[in-house]
């Protein structure tokens, strides 16, 4: 009987450990930007390079809110991101945790960071607030998404958004579009990073996709 | 390269054999015409033609063969011309060409145009010489005009092409500063926090504080001047907050009735 009871417990732990190797919880990431004047050229090039050639780029229009919660002992606040599609209001919202990015040395082609996301209902904001999270900042992101195998490429414009401000009167953050190349994969699949490096090469010199260390950016005025 | 030369050598050898066959056939027919014209009958004479035509078709077959090098692409170049009598040459050509000299070589090696071409060229030159000065000038200017127009088109196309090349080469399409601005904004909210009105942070903070022991929770009156203050800039929560946390933690636990 005892064995019978302990059996499922150990297998559950094992299967959880096994699942950890399957769940794509590592995000490989490269970032860059393209000026407004050249974005058309980039979109054209991406249309040619990526998988969704016939369907064209997929537009998206999202609102992202970043919540933070300060753990009891740690100095670093825990960041949680909530995203909702403004163009498809009835779609589920998304809650996402992004871990500290690992920049690594030069031999590593991309940033690697933990990423866990889940679909939620619209009450997630209320839920987080009740948990003790506080909204740190929010923004509107609007752009296009491309696919190339497992790689995801987004070209998007970041807008400042404030509560009560009309959405059609948004202020763009800069004169450039943010370009991100990312892959979600289970841990230990570093080979995909090489594919990303070679894909990024094909977008040069239009866009310089690099590992951007945001920790260093914190201290830049 | 050596393989090609060998191929050319063997091809030429085969060609010479065929041409010699043809030559003997023609020679034989001429001999018959000159010496046997009294006994020669028509079918016999036609046989000769059939023989020659057979040799000719064999020759053309050889020329169109796959392995035949393209002779049209090769040039025969006279290296040395001499007006003196050459016995060896005389023997090789069966007494037809005694010297390898300037008057014969251009015709034999076709280093000058064929007579027909030469004739037409001469006609053209004659026509040009008889042209009046005015018409010549007119034609020259028309020609110059056309050429300069073509040159314009070409150089314009080149300019367009080059400016496009340099534009992408100098990397004017992306800016590192913009990348940094955007990445800092989406990862840390840099430049975005200013827009959040303080009113929004207030009630949230109040509810939050007791559960996590946040400094802000100890008193709503402090919240207004806390990290959400736009004047403090985007660094507020990360940079400055820890200082206040330390001093306030005690107060929070003491004051709050539900402290853990």
GROMACS .gro file of C-alpha atoms in nm:
model
  481
    1UNK     CA    1   0.000   0.000   0.000
    2UNK     CA    2   0.275   0.240   0.097
    3UNK     CA    3   0.455   0.165  -0.221
    4UNK     CA    4   0.141   0.222  -0.414
    5UNK     CA    5   0.096   0.561  -0.261
    6UNK     CA    6   0.452   0.673  -0.305
    7UNK     CA    7   0.466   0.549  -0.659
    8UNK     CA    8   0.240   0.813  -0.812
    9UNK     CA    9   0.415   1.086  -0.616
   10UNK     CA   10   0.757   1.004  -0.748
   11UNK     CA   11   0.630   0.962  -1.102
   12UNK     CA   12   0.453   1.293  -1.080
   13UNK     CA   13   0.777   1.462  -0.980
   14UNK     CA   14   0.958   1.277  -1.251
   15UNK     CA   15   0.706   1.371  -1.512
   16UNK     CA   16   0.728   1.729  -1.399
   17UNK     CA   17   1.102   1.717  -1.436
   18UNK     CA   18   1.061   1.553  -1.773
   19UNK     CA   19   0.810   1.815  -1.874
   20UNK     CA   20   1.060   2.083  -1.785
   21UNK     CA   21   1.267   1.961  -2.075
   22UNK     CA   22   0.973   1.980  -2.312
   23UNK     CA   23   0.804   2.301  -2.205
   24UNK     CA   24   0.942   2.584  -2.414
   25UNK     CA   25   1.037   2.816  -2.135
   26UNK     CA   26   1.357   2.965  -2.271
   27UNK     CA   27   1.337   3.263  -2.497
   28UNK     CA   28   1.624   3.329  -2.735
   29UNK     CA   29   1.614   3.694  -2.831
   30UNK     CA   30   1.778   3.947  -3.059
   31UNK     CA   31   1.671   4.308  -3.075
   32UNK     CA   32   1.716   4.600  -3.308
   33UNK     CA   33   1.535   4.888  -3.465
   34UNK     CA   34   1.460   5.031  -3.804
   35UNK     CA   35   1.386   5.394  -3.886
   36UNK     CA   36   1.039   5.486  -4.001
   37UNK     CA   37   1.174   5.575  -4.345
   38UNK     CA   38   1.315   5.229  -4.402
   39UNK     CA   39   1.044   5.018  -4.247
   40UNK     CA   40   0.876   4.951  -4.580
   41UNK     CA   41   1.198   4.809  -4.720
   42UNK     CA   42   1.236   4.586  -4.416
   43UNK     CA   43   0.878   4.461  -4.434
   44UNK     CA   44   0.929   4.386  -4.800
   45UNK     CA   45   1.243   4.192  -4.729
   46UNK     CA   46   1.081   4.000  -4.445
   47UNK     CA   47   0.789   3.910  -4.667
   48UNK     CA   48   1.034   3.748  -4.901
   49UNK     CA   49   1.237   3.573  -4.633
   50UNK     CA   50   0.965   3.443  -4.407
   51UNK     CA   51   0.721   3.156  -4.420
   52UNK     CA   52   0.397   3.344  -4.444
   53UNK     CA   53   0.469   3.459  -4.797
   54UNK     CA   54   0.123   3.422  -4.943
   55UNK     CA   55  -0.079   3.531  -4.643
   56UNK     CA   56   0.135   3.839  -4.589
   57UNK     CA   57   0.250   3.976  -4.255
   58UNK     CA   58   0.020   3.936  -3.959
   59UNK     CA   59  -0.073   4.270  -3.806
   60UNK     CA   60  -0.112   4.310  -3.433
   61UNK     CA   61  -0.221   4.590  -3.205
   62UNK     CA   62  -0.164   4.521  -2.838
   63UNK     CA   63  -0.175   4.693  -2.504
   64UNK     CA   64   0.085   4.579  -2.254
   65UNK     CA   65   0.090   4.655  -1.884
   66UNK     CA   66   0.386   4.569  -1.670
   67UNK     CA   67   0.315   4.492  -1.306
   68UNK     CA   68   0.575   4.461  -1.038
   69UNK     CA   69   0.573   4.300  -0.699
   70UNK     CA   70   0.852   4.329  -0.448
   71UNK     CA   71   0.926   4.006  -0.271
   72UNK     CA   72   0.990   4.013   0.099
   73UNK     CA   73   1.363   3.947   0.088
   74UNK     CA   74   1.480   4.038  -0.259
   75UNK     CA   75   1.564   4.383  -0.379
   76UNK     CA   76   1.473   4.308  -0.739
   77UNK     CA   77   1.102   4.342  -0.802
   78UNK     CA   78   0.930   4.058  -0.981
   79UNK     CA   79   0.788   4.176  -1.311
   80UNK     CA   80   0.471   4.037  -1.463
   81UNK     CA   81   0.337   4.149  -1.796
   82UNK     CA   82  -0.023   4.155  -1.905
   83UNK     CA   83  -0.102   4.188  -2.272
   84UNK     CA   84  -0.428   4.221  -2.454
   85UNK     CA   85  -0.514   4.257  -2.818
   86UNK     CA   86  -0.683   4.587  -2.891
   87UNK     CA   87  -0.789   4.475  -3.236
   88UNK     CA   88  -0.949   4.154  -3.107
   89UNK     CA   89  -1.113   4.254  -2.784
   90UNK     CA   90  -1.270   3.913  -2.716
   91UNK     CA   91  -0.943   3.723  -2.738
   92UNK     CA   92  -0.793   3.594  -2.409
   93UNK     CA   93  -0.546   3.815  -2.234
   94UNK     CA   94  -0.193   3.700  -2.179
   95UNK     CA   95   0.006   3.693  -1.858
   96UNK     CA   96   0.377   3.659  -1.897
   97UNK     CA   97   0.677   3.625  -1.674
   98UNK     CA   98   1.013   3.719  -1.818
   99UNK     CA   99   1.325   3.630  -1.624
  100UNK     CA  100   1.655   3.808  -1.605
  101UNK     CA  101   1.822   3.804  -1.947
  102UNK     CA  102   2.151   3.622  -1.976
  103UNK     CA  103   2.376   3.814  -2.209
  104UNK     CA  104   2.663   3.567  -2.201
  105UNK     CA  105   2.994   3.614  -2.376
  106UNK     CA  106   3.063   3.674  -2.743
  107UNK     CA  107   3.037   3.307  -2.831
  108UNK     CA  108   2.670   3.310  -2.744
  109UNK     CA  109   2.470   3.444  -3.038
  110UNK     CA  110   2.158   3.559  -2.856
  111UNK     CA  111   2.019   3.669  -2.525
  112UNK     CA  112   1.858   3.383  -2.333
  113UNK     CA  113   1.590   3.446  -2.075
  114UNK     CA  114   1.321   3.254  -1.898
  115UNK     CA  115   0.977   3.312  -2.033
  116UNK     CA  116   0.653   3.161  -1.912
  117UNK     CA  117   0.320   3.273  -2.047
  118UNK     CA  118  -0.038   3.174  -2.007
  119UNK     CA  119  -0.375   3.280  -2.140
  120UNK     CA  120  -0.601   3.451  -1.892
  121UNK     CA  121  -0.934   3.625  -1.872
  122UNK     CA  122  -0.976   3.999  -1.855
  123UNK     CA  123  -0.994   3.984  -1.478
  124UNK     CA  124  -0.621   3.921  -1.455
  125UNK     CA  125  -0.550   4.286  -1.375
  126UNK     CA  126  -0.786   4.272  -1.081
  127UNK     CA  127  -0.629   3.946  -0.972
  128UNK     CA  128  -0.277   4.085  -0.984
  129UNK     CA  129  -0.379   4.396  -0.799
  130UNK     CA  130  -0.532   4.184  -0.526
  131UNK     CA  131  -0.210   3.985  -0.511
  132UNK     CA  132  -0.024   4.303  -0.437
  133UNK     CA  133   0.112   4.391  -0.775
  134UNK     CA  134   0.138   4.747  -0.884
  135UNK     CA  135   0.132   4.865  -1.239
  136UNK     CA  136   0.476   4.995  -1.325
  137UNK     CA  137   0.418   5.115  -1.678
  138UNK     CA  138   0.211   5.045  -1.982
  139UNK     CA  139   0.239   5.095  -2.354
  140UNK     CA  140   0.068   5.031  -2.682
  141UNK     CA  141   0.247   4.823  -2.941
  142UNK     CA  142   0.137   4.804  -3.299
  143UNK     CA  143   0.308   4.626  -3.586
  144UNK     CA  144   0.355   4.311  -3.786
  145UNK     CA  145   0.456   3.960  -3.704
  146UNK     CA  146   0.640   3.718  -3.931
  147UNK     CA  147   0.729   3.354  -3.893
  148UNK     CA  148   1.030   3.169  -4.021
  149UNK     CA  149   1.033   2.812  -3.895
  150UNK     CA  150   1.042   2.835  -3.519
  151UNK     CA  151   1.156   3.196  -3.533
  152UNK     CA  152   0.923   3.485  -3.471
  153UNK     CA  153   0.999   3.827  -3.606
  154UNK     CA  154   0.806   4.133  -3.496
  155UNK     CA  155   0.834   4.482  -3.638
  156UNK     CA  156   0.643   4.716  -3.415
  157UNK     CA  157   0.595   5.073  -3.311
  158UNK     CA  158   0.584   5.154  -2.940
  159UNK     CA  159   0.339   5.422  -2.827
  160UNK     CA  160   0.306   5.585  -2.491
  161UNK     CA  161  -0.032   5.529  -2.340
  162UNK     CA  162  -0.195   5.681  -2.039
  163UNK     CA  163  -0.523   5.600  -1.879
  164UNK     CA  164  -0.798   5.809  -2.025
  165UNK     CA  165  -0.597   5.912  -2.326
  166UNK     CA  166  -0.765   5.841  -2.656
  167UNK     CA  167  -0.598   5.557  -2.843
  168UNK     CA  168  -0.597   5.735  -3.176
  169UNK     CA  169  -0.398   6.023  -3.036
  170UNK     CA  170  -0.097   5.828  -2.921
  171UNK     CA  171   0.254   5.958  -2.898
  172UNK     CA  172   0.519   5.738  -3.054
  173UNK     CA  173   0.816   5.669  -2.834
  174UNK     CA  174   1.074   5.716  -3.108
  175UNK     CA  175   1.122   5.763  -3.480
  176UNK     CA  176   1.199   5.395  -3.521
  177UNK     CA  177   1.026   5.062  -3.521
  178UNK     CA  178   1.138   4.800  -3.273
  179UNK     CA  179   1.249   4.478  -3.441
  180UNK     CA  180   1.264   4.160  -3.237
  181UNK     CA  181   1.370   3.813  -3.344
  182UNK     CA  182   1.281   3.546  -3.091
  183UNK     CA  183   1.233   3.174  -3.044
  184UNK     CA  184   1.070   2.998  -2.753
  185UNK     CA  185   1.235   2.662  -2.691
  186UNK     CA  186   1.287   2.413  -2.410
  187UNK     CA  187   1.610   2.467  -2.223
  188UNK     CA  188   1.929   2.337  -2.374
  189UNK     CA  189   1.840   2.387  -2.740
  190UNK     CA  190   2.121   2.623  -2.819
  191UNK     CA  191   2.141   2.524  -3.185
  192UNK     CA  192   1.846   2.746  -3.270
  193UNK     CA  193   2.050   3.047  -3.161
  194UNK     CA  194   2.287   2.986  -3.452
  195UNK     CA  195   1.994   2.983  -3.693
  196UNK     CA  196   1.885   3.314  -3.550
  197UNK     CA  197   2.231   3.460  -3.596
  198UNK     CA  198   2.236   3.364  -3.961
  199UNK     CA  199   1.887   3.500  -4.014
  200UNK     CA  200   1.987   3.828  -3.851
  201UNK     CA  201   2.280   3.844  -4.094
  202UNK     CA  202   2.034   3.846  -4.382
  203UNK     CA  203   1.868   4.160  -4.249
  204UNK     CA  204   2.193   4.352  -4.231
  205UNK     CA  205   2.265   4.635  -4.293
  206UNK     CA  206   1.900   4.733  -4.288
  207UNK     CA  207   1.863   4.632  -3.926
  208UNK     CA  208   2.133   4.547  -3.678
  209UNK     CA  209   1.988   4.274  -3.461
  210UNK     CA  210   2.196   4.242  -3.148
  211UNK     CA  211   2.200   4.135  -2.790
  212UNK     CA  212   2.092   4.450  -2.614
  213UNK     CA  213   2.185   4.459  -2.249
  214UNK     CA  214   1.903   4.648  -2.085
  215UNK     CA  215   2.080   4.647  -1.750
  216UNK     CA  216   2.346   4.867  -1.896
  217UNK     CA  217   2.081   5.091  -2.050
  218UNK     CA  218   1.943   5.164  -1.706
  219UNK     CA  219   2.231   5.398  -1.637
  220UNK     CA  220   2.232   5.573  -1.972
  221UNK     CA  221   2.051   5.905  -1.946
  222UNK     CA  222   4.437   2.291  -7.183
  223UNK     CA  223   4.662   2.011  -7.303
  224UNK     CA  224   4.364   1.788  -7.363
  225UNK     CA  225   4.210   2.055  -7.584
  226UNK     CA  226   4.528   2.093  -7.786
  227UNK     CA  227   4.545   1.721  -7.843
  228UNK     CA  228   4.187   1.721  -7.952
  229UNK     CA  229   4.254   2.004  -8.196
  230UNK     CA  230   4.557   1.820  -8.338
  231UNK     CA  231   4.367   1.497  -8.399
  232UNK     CA  232   4.073   1.688  -8.545
  233UNK     CA  233   4.297   1.875  -8.786
  234UNK     CA  234   4.467   1.551  -8.889
  235UNK     CA  235   4.132   1.390  -8.967
  236UNK     CA  236   4.030   1.702  -9.156
  237UNK     CA  237   4.347   1.694  -9.368
  238UNK     CA  238   4.283   1.330  -9.461
  239UNK     CA  239   3.930   1.412  -9.575
  240UNK     CA  240   4.038   1.717  -9.771
  241UNK     CA  241   4.309   1.510  -9.939
  242UNK     CA  242   4.049   1.251 -10.035
  243UNK     CA  243   3.841   1.523 -10.189
  244UNK     CA  244   4.143   1.667 -10.366
  245UNK     CA  245   4.236   1.334 -10.525
  246UNK     CA  246   3.877   1.287 -10.634
  247UNK     CA  247   3.874   1.628 -10.802
  248UNK     CA  248   4.220   1.563 -10.944
  249UNK     CA  249   4.107   1.229 -11.084
  250UNK     CA  250   3.810   1.387 -11.252
  251UNK     CA  251   4.019   1.664 -11.406
  252UNK     CA  252   4.267   1.404 -11.531
  253UNK     CA  253   3.985   1.212 -11.696
  254UNK     CA  254   3.848   1.529 -11.854
  255UNK     CA  255   4.183   1.615 -12.001
  256UNK     CA  256   4.305   1.274 -12.114
  257UNK     CA  257   4.004   1.052 -12.166
  258UNK     CA  258   3.757   1.302 -12.307
  259UNK     CA  259   3.721   1.090 -12.617
  260UNK     CA  260   3.618   0.768 -12.440
  261UNK     CA  261   3.443   0.923 -12.139
  262UNK     CA  262   3.074   0.839 -12.111
  263UNK     CA  263   2.811   1.024 -11.914
  264UNK     CA  264   2.735   0.767 -11.634
  265UNK     CA  265   3.107   0.738 -11.560
  266UNK     CA  266   3.135   1.115 -11.530
  267UNK     CA  267   2.838   1.127 -11.295
  268UNK     CA  268   3.003   0.863 -11.079
  269UNK     CA  269   3.284   1.109 -11.021
  270UNK     CA  270   3.038   1.368 -10.899
  271UNK     CA  271   2.884   1.113 -10.665
  272UNK     CA  272   3.228   1.035 -10.527
  273UNK     CA  273   3.298   1.403 -10.466
  274UNK     CA  274   2.963   1.459 -10.303
  275UNK     CA  275   3.030   1.162 -10.076
  276UNK     CA  276   3.363   1.312  -9.972
  277UNK     CA  277   3.201   1.651  -9.912
  278UNK     CA  278   2.931   1.508  -9.691
  279UNK     CA  279   3.193   1.313  -9.495
  280UNK     CA  280   3.384   1.639  -9.447
  281UNK     CA  281   3.081   1.833  -9.325
  282UNK     CA  282   2.991   1.544  -9.095
  283UNK     CA  283   3.336   1.564  -8.945
  284UNK     CA  284   3.309   1.941  -8.900
  285UNK     CA  285   2.977   1.918  -8.721
  286UNK     CA  286   3.093   1.638  -8.493
  287UNK     CA  287   3.065   1.695  -8.118
  288UNK     CA  288   3.431   1.648  -8.051
  289UNK     CA  289   3.536   1.888  -8.323
  290UNK     CA  290   3.674   2.206  -8.167
  291UNK     CA  291   3.503   2.519  -8.284
  292UNK     CA  292   3.737   2.623  -8.563
  293UNK     CA  293   3.557   2.952  -8.613
  294UNK     CA  294   3.703   3.067  -8.281
  295UNK     CA  295   4.059   3.000  -8.391
  296UNK     CA  296   4.286   3.231  -8.587
  297UNK     CA  297   4.555   3.153  -8.835
  298UNK     CA  298   4.836   3.399  -8.793
  299UNK     CA  299   5.120   3.443  -9.041
  300UNK     CA  300   5.434   3.482  -8.829
  301UNK     CA  301   5.696   3.532  -9.095
  302UNK     CA  302   5.661   3.657  -9.451
  303UNK     CA  303   5.946   3.624  -9.695
  304UNK     CA  304   5.976   3.724 -10.062
  305UNK     CA  305   6.235   3.453 -10.124
  306UNK     CA  306   6.155   3.128 -10.298
  307UNK     CA  307   6.077   2.848 -10.053
  308UNK     CA  308   6.148   2.498 -10.196
  309UNK     CA  309   5.984   2.320  -9.906
  310UNK     CA  310   5.666   2.520  -9.952
  311UNK     CA  311   5.673   2.454 -10.323
  312UNK     CA  312   5.695   2.081 -10.258
  313UNK     CA  313   5.416   2.086 -10.000
  314UNK     CA  314   5.180   2.277 -10.224
  315UNK     CA  315   5.272   2.062 -10.529
  316UNK     CA  316   5.431   2.351 -10.709
  317UNK     CA  317   5.151   2.596 -10.664
  318UNK     CA  318   5.290   2.842 -10.407
  319UNK     CA  319   5.658   2.925 -10.454
  320UNK     CA  320   5.687   3.200 -10.192
  321UNK     CA  321   5.520   3.291  -9.866
  322UNK     CA  322   5.503   3.660  -9.948
  323UNK     CA  323   5.291   3.971  -9.901
  324UNK     CA  324   5.104   3.946 -10.225
  325UNK     CA  325   4.979   3.591 -10.166
  326UNK     CA  326   4.932   3.551  -9.793
  327UNK     CA  327   4.638   3.793  -9.744
  328UNK     CA  328   4.436   3.591  -9.993
  329UNK     CA  329   4.541   3.245  -9.882
  330UNK     CA  330   4.508   3.299  -9.505
  331UNK     CA  331   4.219   3.544  -9.536
  332UNK     CA  332   4.394   3.808  -9.330
  333UNK     CA  333   4.214   4.064  -9.538
  334UNK     CA  334   3.839   4.075  -9.589
  335UNK     CA  335   3.672   3.866  -9.852
  336UNK     CA  336   3.656   4.039 -10.191
  337UNK     CA  337   3.283   4.098 -10.157
  338UNK     CA  338   3.321   4.264  -9.819
  339UNK     CA  339   3.614   4.462  -9.941
  340UNK     CA  340   3.410   4.584 -10.235
  341UNK     CA  341   3.126   4.702 -10.016
  342UNK     CA  342   3.368   4.872  -9.781
  343UNK     CA  343   3.518   5.054 -10.075
  344UNK     CA  344   3.173   5.170 -10.185
  345UNK     CA  345   3.108   5.309  -9.839
  346UNK     CA  346   3.437   5.492  -9.833
  347UNK     CA  347   3.367   5.636 -10.173
  348UNK     CA  348   3.026   5.755 -10.060
  349UNK     CA  349   3.176   5.912  -9.749
  350UNK     CA  350   3.441   6.091  -9.952
  351UNK     CA  351   3.182   6.238 -10.189
  352UNK     CA  352   2.969   6.368  -9.903
  353UNK     CA  353   2.946   6.746  -9.882
  354UNK     CA  354   3.094   6.911  -9.574
  355UNK     CA  355   2.756   7.040  -9.445
  356UNK     CA  356   2.578   6.705  -9.464
  357UNK     CA  357   2.871   6.539  -9.294
  358UNK     CA  358   2.856   6.794  -9.014
  359UNK     CA  359   2.483   6.749  -8.983
  360UNK     CA  360   2.513   6.376  -8.957
  361UNK     CA  361   2.794   6.402  -8.706
  362UNK     CA  362   2.595   6.635  -8.482
  363UNK     CA  363   2.287   6.412  -8.501
  364UNK     CA  364   2.498   6.115  -8.412
  365UNK     CA  365   2.662   6.299  -8.122
  366UNK     CA  366   2.321   6.397  -7.995
  367UNK     CA  367   2.198   6.040  -7.991
  368UNK     CA  368   2.513   5.915  -7.824
  369UNK     CA  369   2.508   6.182  -7.555
  370UNK     CA  370   2.144   6.105  -7.482
  371UNK     CA  371   2.226   5.739  -7.433
  372UNK     CA  372   2.519   5.839  -7.213
  373UNK     CA  373   2.286   6.054  -7.002
  374UNK     CA  374   2.046   5.768  -6.950
  375UNK     CA  375   2.323   5.533  -6.854
  376UNK     CA  376   2.494   5.771  -6.613
  377UNK     CA  377   2.162   5.860  -6.451
  378UNK     CA  378   2.083   5.496  -6.394
  379UNK     CA  379   2.428   5.450  -6.250
  380UNK     CA  380   2.383   5.746  -6.017
  381UNK     CA  381   2.055   5.605  -5.887
  382UNK     CA  382   2.208   5.269  -5.838
  383UNK     CA  383   2.513   5.402  -5.658
  384UNK     CA  384   2.322   5.630  -5.424
  385UNK     CA  385   2.104   5.336  -5.330
  386UNK     CA  386   2.413   5.131  -5.262
  387UNK     CA  387   2.578   5.391  -5.043
  388UNK     CA  388   2.258   5.456  -4.852
  389UNK     CA  389   2.231   5.101  -4.738
  390UNK     CA  390   2.605   5.076  -4.688
  391UNK     CA  391   2.623   5.364  -4.443
  392UNK     CA  392   2.352   5.207  -4.227
  393UNK     CA  393   2.115   5.501  -4.232
  394UNK     CA  394   1.823   5.267  -4.187
  395UNK     CA  395   1.871   5.196  -3.820
  396UNK     CA  396   1.998   5.379  -3.517
  397UNK     CA  397   2.156   5.225  -3.211
  398UNK     CA  398   2.020   5.503  -2.992
  399UNK     CA  399   1.665   5.428  -3.102
  400UNK     CA  400   1.715   5.059  -3.037
  401UNK     CA  401   1.830   5.139  -2.685
  402UNK     CA  402   1.539   5.375  -2.625
  403UNK     CA  403   1.287   5.116  -2.739
  404UNK     CA  404   1.439   4.823  -2.555
  405UNK     CA  405   1.475   5.020  -2.233
  406UNK     CA  406   1.115   5.128  -2.266
  407UNK     CA  407   0.964   4.784  -2.310
  408UNK     CA  408   1.188   4.610  -2.061
  409UNK     CA  409   1.201   4.869  -1.783
  410UNK     CA  410   0.938   5.120  -1.876
  411UNK     CA  411   1.196   5.389  -1.927
  412UNK     CA  412   1.025   5.692  -2.074
  413UNK     CA  413   0.683   5.536  -2.026
  414UNK     CA  414   0.634   5.574  -1.654
  415UNK     CA  415   0.616   5.950  -1.672
  416UNK     CA  416   0.287   5.920  -1.848
  417UNK     CA  417   0.121   5.721  -1.571
  418UNK     CA  418  -0.089   5.959  -1.367
  419UNK     CA  419  -0.026   5.939  -0.992
  420UNK     CA  420  -0.396   5.893  -0.930
  421UNK     CA  421  -0.369   5.547  -1.074
  422UNK     CA  422  -0.095   5.432  -0.846
  423UNK     CA  423  -0.269   5.552  -0.531
  424UNK     CA  424  -0.555   5.313  -0.474
  425UNK     CA  425  -0.357   5.020  -0.605
  426UNK     CA  426  -0.081   5.081  -0.357
  427UNK     CA  427  -0.321   5.097  -0.072
  428UNK     CA  428  -0.462   4.760  -0.136
  429UNK     CA  429  -0.129   4.610  -0.205
  430UNK     CA  430   0.069   4.727   0.090
  431UNK     CA  431  -0.055   4.531   0.386
  432UNK     CA  432  -0.005   4.198   0.224
  433UNK     CA  433   0.351   4.238   0.120
  434UNK     CA  434   0.468   4.479   0.379
  435UNK     CA  435   0.539   4.748   0.129
  436UNK     CA  436   0.656   5.078   0.258
  437UNK     CA  437   0.394   5.261   0.060
  438UNK     CA  438   0.121   5.085   0.249
  439UNK     CA  439   0.205   5.240   0.583
  440UNK     CA  440   0.026   5.551   0.487
  441UNK     CA  441  -0.157   5.657   0.178
  442UNK     CA  442  -0.031   6.012   0.226
  443UNK     CA  443   0.321   5.892   0.142
  444UNK     CA  444   0.208   5.724  -0.170
  445UNK     CA  445   0.160   6.048  -0.355
  446UNK     CA  446   0.525   6.137  -0.326
  447UNK     CA  447   0.642   5.783  -0.385
  448UNK     CA  448   0.785   5.618  -0.691
  449UNK     CA  449   0.486   5.707  -0.901
  450UNK     CA  450   0.569   6.074  -0.890
  451UNK     CA  451   0.634   6.177  -1.246
  452UNK     CA  452   0.891   6.432  -1.143
  453UNK     CA  453   1.118   6.164  -1.011
  454UNK     CA  454   1.164   6.011  -1.350
  455UNK     CA  455   1.154   5.654  -1.463
  456UNK     CA  456   1.434   5.540  -1.236
  457UNK     CA  457   1.233   5.604  -0.925
  458UNK     CA  458   1.112   5.261  -0.823
  459UNK     CA  459   1.433   5.081  -0.897
  460UNK     CA  460   1.692   5.331  -0.791
  461UNK     CA  461   1.560   5.521  -0.496
  462UNK     CA  462   1.297   5.307  -0.337
  463UNK     CA  463   1.526   5.080  -0.134
  464UNK     CA  464   1.634   5.366   0.089
  465UNK     CA  465   1.282   5.444   0.198
  466UNK     CA  466   1.197   5.079   0.233
  467UNK     CA  467   1.445   5.025   0.510
  468UNK     CA  468   1.326   5.312   0.723
  469UNK     CA  469   0.964   5.235   0.668
  470UNK     CA  470   0.956   4.863   0.725
  471UNK     CA  471   0.951   4.899   1.099
  472UNK     CA  472   0.683   5.157   1.092
  473UNK     CA  473   0.473   4.940   0.869
  474UNK     CA  474   0.489   4.636   1.091
  475UNK     CA  475   0.426   4.839   1.403
  476UNK     CA  476   0.142   5.048   1.281
  477UNK     CA  477  -0.045   4.800   1.074
  478UNK     CA  478  -0.298   4.604   1.272
  479UNK     CA  479  -0.277   4.299   1.047
  480UNK     CA  480   0.102   4.277   1.040
  481UNK     CA  481   0.249   3.932   1.018
   0.00000   0.00000   0.00000
